[in-house]
Amino acid sequence: MAARSPFSSSFGRKHAHFALLERPGYRGEISLDMNVVWLKRDVRLHDHEPLALAAALPEPLLLLYVYEPCHLQSDSYHEAHHVFINEGLADLDGRVRTIASGDGGGLTLRLGDAVDVLAALHALLPIKRLLSHREVGNAFSRARNARVSEWADAHGVSWTQCAQDGVSDVRHSELGSGLKNPALRTLVY
C-alpha cells in the first residue's frame, strides 16, 4: 500500500503571486500570514517531518527551494549536484501539482541569498513559521543558518528545524565542555 500524503486533496489558490496550499480545516478565511517549508537537501513528499508538521497547521503553506549563489559557486558544488537537485524538485513539483488538482499549487523556486528570499516573501505575506530539516553542512550552510536564525528572531518568525539523521553539527572545539555532561557523553560515543 502506498504511503498517504500529509496533504488533503484540497489545495489552495494563488495569493500574493505565489502558490499557497490549503490544508484540512481550512474554512475559507483569508490568512494574514503563512508557513514556509524550506526545502534544502530533502525533497521527498513522504516521510518529511517539516512538511507533515506544516500540513497539520491551519495557515497557508508555501513550499520553497532556494538556489543559493554561495553554494552554486563553491568548489564543492558540481554540475551533477545541480542535475540531481533539479530532477528531485521536478518530481516533487509534479506530485504536489497532482495532489493540488490543478489549483495552482506547486513549488516556489527562487535564486538568491536565503535571507533575502525569505525577507522578500515575508514582505508579500508575513511568514509565521519557517520549517526545515536541520542541515549539517559546510561553512556556507552554517553561516547562512546563523543569518536565517537572526533574521527569523528579528521578524518574529518561529523556525523549526527537524532532525533528519543522527549526524551532529557540533564543532570539535565545542566537544570538550559537552563531554562533561553525562547525557552528551553517551551521544558522542
Coordinates of N, CA and C in Angstrom, one line a residue, residues 49-141:
E49 N 9.3 15.3 7.9 CA 8.7 15.8 9.1 C 8.3 17.3 9.0
P50 N 9.2 18.2 8.5 CA 8.7 19.6 8.4 C 7.5 19.8 7.5
L51 N 7.4 19.0 6.5 CA 6.2 19.1 5.6 C 5.0 18.5 6.3
A52 N 5.1 17.4 7.0 CA 4.0 16.9 7.8 C 3.5 17.8 8.9
L53 N 4.5 18.4 9.6 CA 4.1 19.4 10.6 C 3.4 20.6 10.0
A54 N 3.9 21.1 8.9 CA 3.2 22.3 8.3 C 1.9 22.0 7.8
A55 N 1.7 20.8 7.2 CA 0.4 20.4 6.6 C -0.7 20.3 7.7
A56 N -0.3 20.1 8.9 CA -1.3 20.0 10.0 C -1.7 21.3 10.6
L57 N -1.0 22.4 10.1 CA -1.3 23.7 10.6 C -2.4 24.4 9.8
P58 N -3.1 25.4 10.3 CA -4.2 26.0 9.6 C -3.8 27.1 8.6
E59 N -2.6 27.6 8.7 CA -2.2 28.7 7.8 C -1.8 28.2 6.4
P60 N -1.9 29.0 5.4 CA -1.5 28.7 4.1 C 0.0 28.2 4.1
L61 N 0.4 27.4 3.2 CA 1.7 26.8 3.2 C 2.4 27.1 1.8
L62 N 3.6 27.5 1.9 CA 4.5 27.7 0.7 C 5.6 26.7 0.8
L63 N 5.8 26.0 -0.3 CA 7.0 25.0 -0.4 C 8.1 25.8 -1.1
L64 N 9.2 26.0 -0.5 CA 10.3 26.9 -1.1 C 11.6 26.1 -1.2
Y65 N 12.2 26.3 -2.4 CA 13.6 25.9 -2.6 C 14.3 27.1 -3.1
V66 N 15.5 27.3 -2.5 CA 16.3 28.5 -2.8 C 17.6 28.0 -3.4
Y67 N 17.9 28.4 -4.7 CA 19.2 28.2 -5.3 C 20.1 29.3 -4.8
E68 N 21.0 28.9 -3.9 CA 21.9 29.9 -3.3 C 23.2 30.1 -4.0
P69 N 23.5 31.3 -4.5 CA 24.8 31.5 -5.2 C 26.0 31.0 -4.5
C70 N 26.0 31.2 -3.1 CA 27.2 30.7 -2.4 C 27.4 29.2 -2.5
H71 N 26.4 28.5 -2.7 CA 26.6 27.0 -2.9 C 26.8 26.7 -4.4
L72 N 26.1 27.4 -5.3 CA 26.3 27.2 -6.7 C 27.7 27.5 -7.2
Q73 N 28.4 28.4 -6.5 CA 29.7 28.9 -6.9 C 30.8 28.3 -6.1
S74 N 30.5 27.4 -5.1 CA 31.5 26.8 -4.3 C 32.3 25.7 -5.0
D75 N 33.5 25.5 -4.6 CA 34.3 24.4 -5.2 C 33.8 23.0 -4.9
S76 N 32.9 22.9 -3.9 CA 32.4 21.6 -3.6 C 31.1 21.2 -4.3
Y77 N 30.6 22.2 -5.1 CA 29.4 22.0 -5.9 C 29.7 21.6 -7.3
H78 N 29.1 20.6 -7.8 CA 29.4 20.1 -9.1 C 28.1 20.1 -9.9
E79 N 28.2 20.2 -11.2 CA 27.0 20.2 -12.1 C 26.1 19.0 -11.8
A80 N 26.7 17.9 -11.4 CA 25.9 16.7 -11.1 C 25.0 16.9 -9.9
H81 N 25.4 17.7 -9.0 CA 24.5 18.1 -7.8 C 23.3 18.9 -8.4
H82 N 23.6 19.8 -9.3 CA 22.5 20.6 -9.8 C 21.5 19.8 -10.6
V83 N 22.0 18.8 -11.4 CA 21.1 17.9 -12.1 C 20.2 17.1 -11.2
F84 N 20.9 16.5 -10.1 CA 20.2 15.7 -9.2 C 19.1 16.5 -8.4
I85 N 19.5 17.7 -8.0 CA 18.5 18.6 -7.3 C 17.3 18.9 -8.2
N86 N 17.6 19.3 -9.4 CA 16.5 19.7 -10.4 C 15.6 18.5 -10.6
E87 N 16.2 17.3 -10.8 CA 15.3 16.1 -11.0 C 14.4 15.9 -9.8
G88 N 14.9 16.0 -8.6 CA 14.1 15.8 -7.4 C 13.1 16.9 -7.2
L89 N 13.4 18.1 -7.5 CA 12.4 19.2 -7.5 C 11.3 19.1 -8.5
A90 N 11.7 18.7 -9.7 CA 10.7 18.5 -10.8 C 9.7 17.4 -10.4
D91 N 10.3 16.3 -9.8 CA 9.4 15.2 -9.3 C 8.5 15.6 -8.2
L92 N 9.0 16.3 -7.2 CA 8.2 16.8 -6.1 C 7.1 17.8 -6.6
D93 N 7.5 18.7 -7.5 CA 6.6 19.7 -8.0 C 5.4 19.0 -8.8
G94 N 5.8 18.0 -9.5 CA 4.7 17.2 -10.3 C 3.8 16.5 -9.3
R95 N 4.3 15.9 -8.2 CA 3.5 15.2 -7.3 C 2.6 16.2 -6.5
V96 N 3.1 17.4 -6.1 CA 2.3 18.4 -5.4 C 1.2 18.9 -6.3
R97 N 1.6 19.2 -7.6 CA 0.5 19.7 -8.5 C -0.6 18.6 -8.8
T98 N -0.2 17.4 -8.8 CA -1.2 16.3 -9.0 C -2.1 16.3 -7.8
I99 N -1.6 16.4 -6.6 CA -2.4 16.4 -5.4 C -3.3 17.7 -5.3
A100 N -2.7 18.8 -5.8 CA -3.4 20.1 -5.8 C -4.5 20.1 -6.9
S101 N -4.6 19.1 -7.7 CA -5.7 19.0 -8.7 C -5.8 20.3 -9.6
G102 N -4.7 20.8 -10.0 CA -4.7 21.9 -10.9 C -5.1 23.3 -10.3
D103 N -5.1 23.4 -9.0 CA -5.4 24.6 -8.4 C -4.3 25.6 -8.3
G104 N -3.2 25.3 -9.0 CA -2.0 26.3 -9.0 C -1.0 26.0 -7.9
G105 N -1.2 24.9 -7.1 CA -0.2 24.6 -6.1 C 1.0 24.0 -6.8
G106 N 2.1 24.2 -6.1 CA 3.4 23.7 -6.6 C 4.5 24.3 -5.8
L107 N 5.7 24.1 -6.2 CA 6.9 24.6 -5.5 C 7.1 26.0 -5.9
T108 N 7.7 26.8 -5.0 CA 8.2 28.1 -5.3 C 9.7 28.0 -5.3
L109 N 10.3 28.4 -6.4 CA 11.8 28.3 -6.6 C 12.3 29.8 -6.7
R110 N 13.4 30.0 -6.0 CA 14.0 31.3 -6.0 C 15.5 31.2 -6.1
L111 N 16.1 32.2 -6.7 CA 17.6 32.3 -6.8 C 18.0 33.5 -6.0
G112 N 18.9 33.3 -5.0 CA 19.4 34.4 -4.2 C 19.8 33.9 -2.8
D113 N 20.2 34.9 -2.0 CA 20.6 34.6 -0.7 C 19.3 34.2 0.1
A114 N 19.4 33.2 0.9 CA 18.2 32.7 1.6 C 17.6 33.8 2.5
V115 N 18.3 34.6 3.2 CA 17.7 35.7 4.0 C 17.0 36.7 3.1
D116 N 17.6 37.1 2.0 CA 17.0 38.0 1.1 C 15.7 37.4 0.5
V117 N 15.7 36.2 0.1 CA 14.5 35.5 -0.4 C 13.4 35.5 0.7
L118 N 13.7 35.0 1.9 CA 12.7 35.0 2.9 C 12.2 36.4 3.3
A119 N 13.1 37.4 3.3 CA 12.6 38.7 3.5 C 11.6 39.2 2.5
A120 N 11.9 38.9 1.2 CA 11.0 39.3 0.1 C 9.7 38.6 0.2
L121 N 9.7 37.4 0.5 CA 8.4 36.6 0.7 C 7.6 37.2 1.9
H122 N 8.4 37.4 3.0 CA 7.8 38.0 4.2 C 7.1 39.3 4.0
A123 N 7.7 40.1 3.1 CA 7.1 41.4 2.7 C 5.8 41.3 2.0
L124 N 5.6 40.2 1.2 CA 4.4 39.9 0.4 C 3.3 39.4 1.3
L125 N 3.6 38.4 2.2 CA 2.7 37.8 3.1 C 3.5 37.4 4.3
P126 N 3.3 37.9 5.5 CA 4.2 37.6 6.6 C 4.3 36.1 6.9
I127 N 5.5 35.7 7.1 CA 5.8 34.3 7.5 C 5.6 34.1 9.0
K128 N 4.7 33.2 9.3 CA 4.5 32.9 10.8 C 5.5 31.9 11.2
R129 N 5.7 30.8 10.5 CA 6.6 29.7 10.8 C 7.4 29.3 9.6
L130 N 8.7 29.1 9.9 CA 9.6 28.5 8.9 C 10.0 27.1 9.4
L131 N 9.8 26.1 8.5 CA 10.1 24.7 8.9 C 11.1 24.2 7.9
S132 N 12.0 23.5 8.4 CA 13.1 22.8 7.6 C 13.7 21.7 8.3
H133 N 14.5 20.9 7.6 CA 15.4 20.0 8.2 C 16.6 20.7 8.8
R134 N 17.1 20.2 9.9 CA 18.4 20.7 10.4 C 19.5 20.2 9.5
E135 N 20.2 21.1 8.9 CA 21.2 20.7 7.9 C 22.6 20.7 8.5
V136 N 23.3 19.6 8.3 CA 24.7 19.5 8.7 C 25.5 19.7 7.5
G137 N 26.1 20.9 7.4 CA 26.7 21.2 6.1 C 28.1 21.8 6.3
N138 N 28.5 22.5 5.3 CA 29.8 23.2 5.2 C 29.7 24.6 5.9
A139 N 30.8 25.3 5.8 CA 30.8 26.6 6.4 C 29.8 27.6 5.8
F140 N 29.5 27.5 4.5 CA 28.5 28.3 3.9 C 27.1 28.0 4.6
S141 N 26.8 26.7 4.7 CA 25.5 26.4 5.3 C 25.4 26.9 6.8

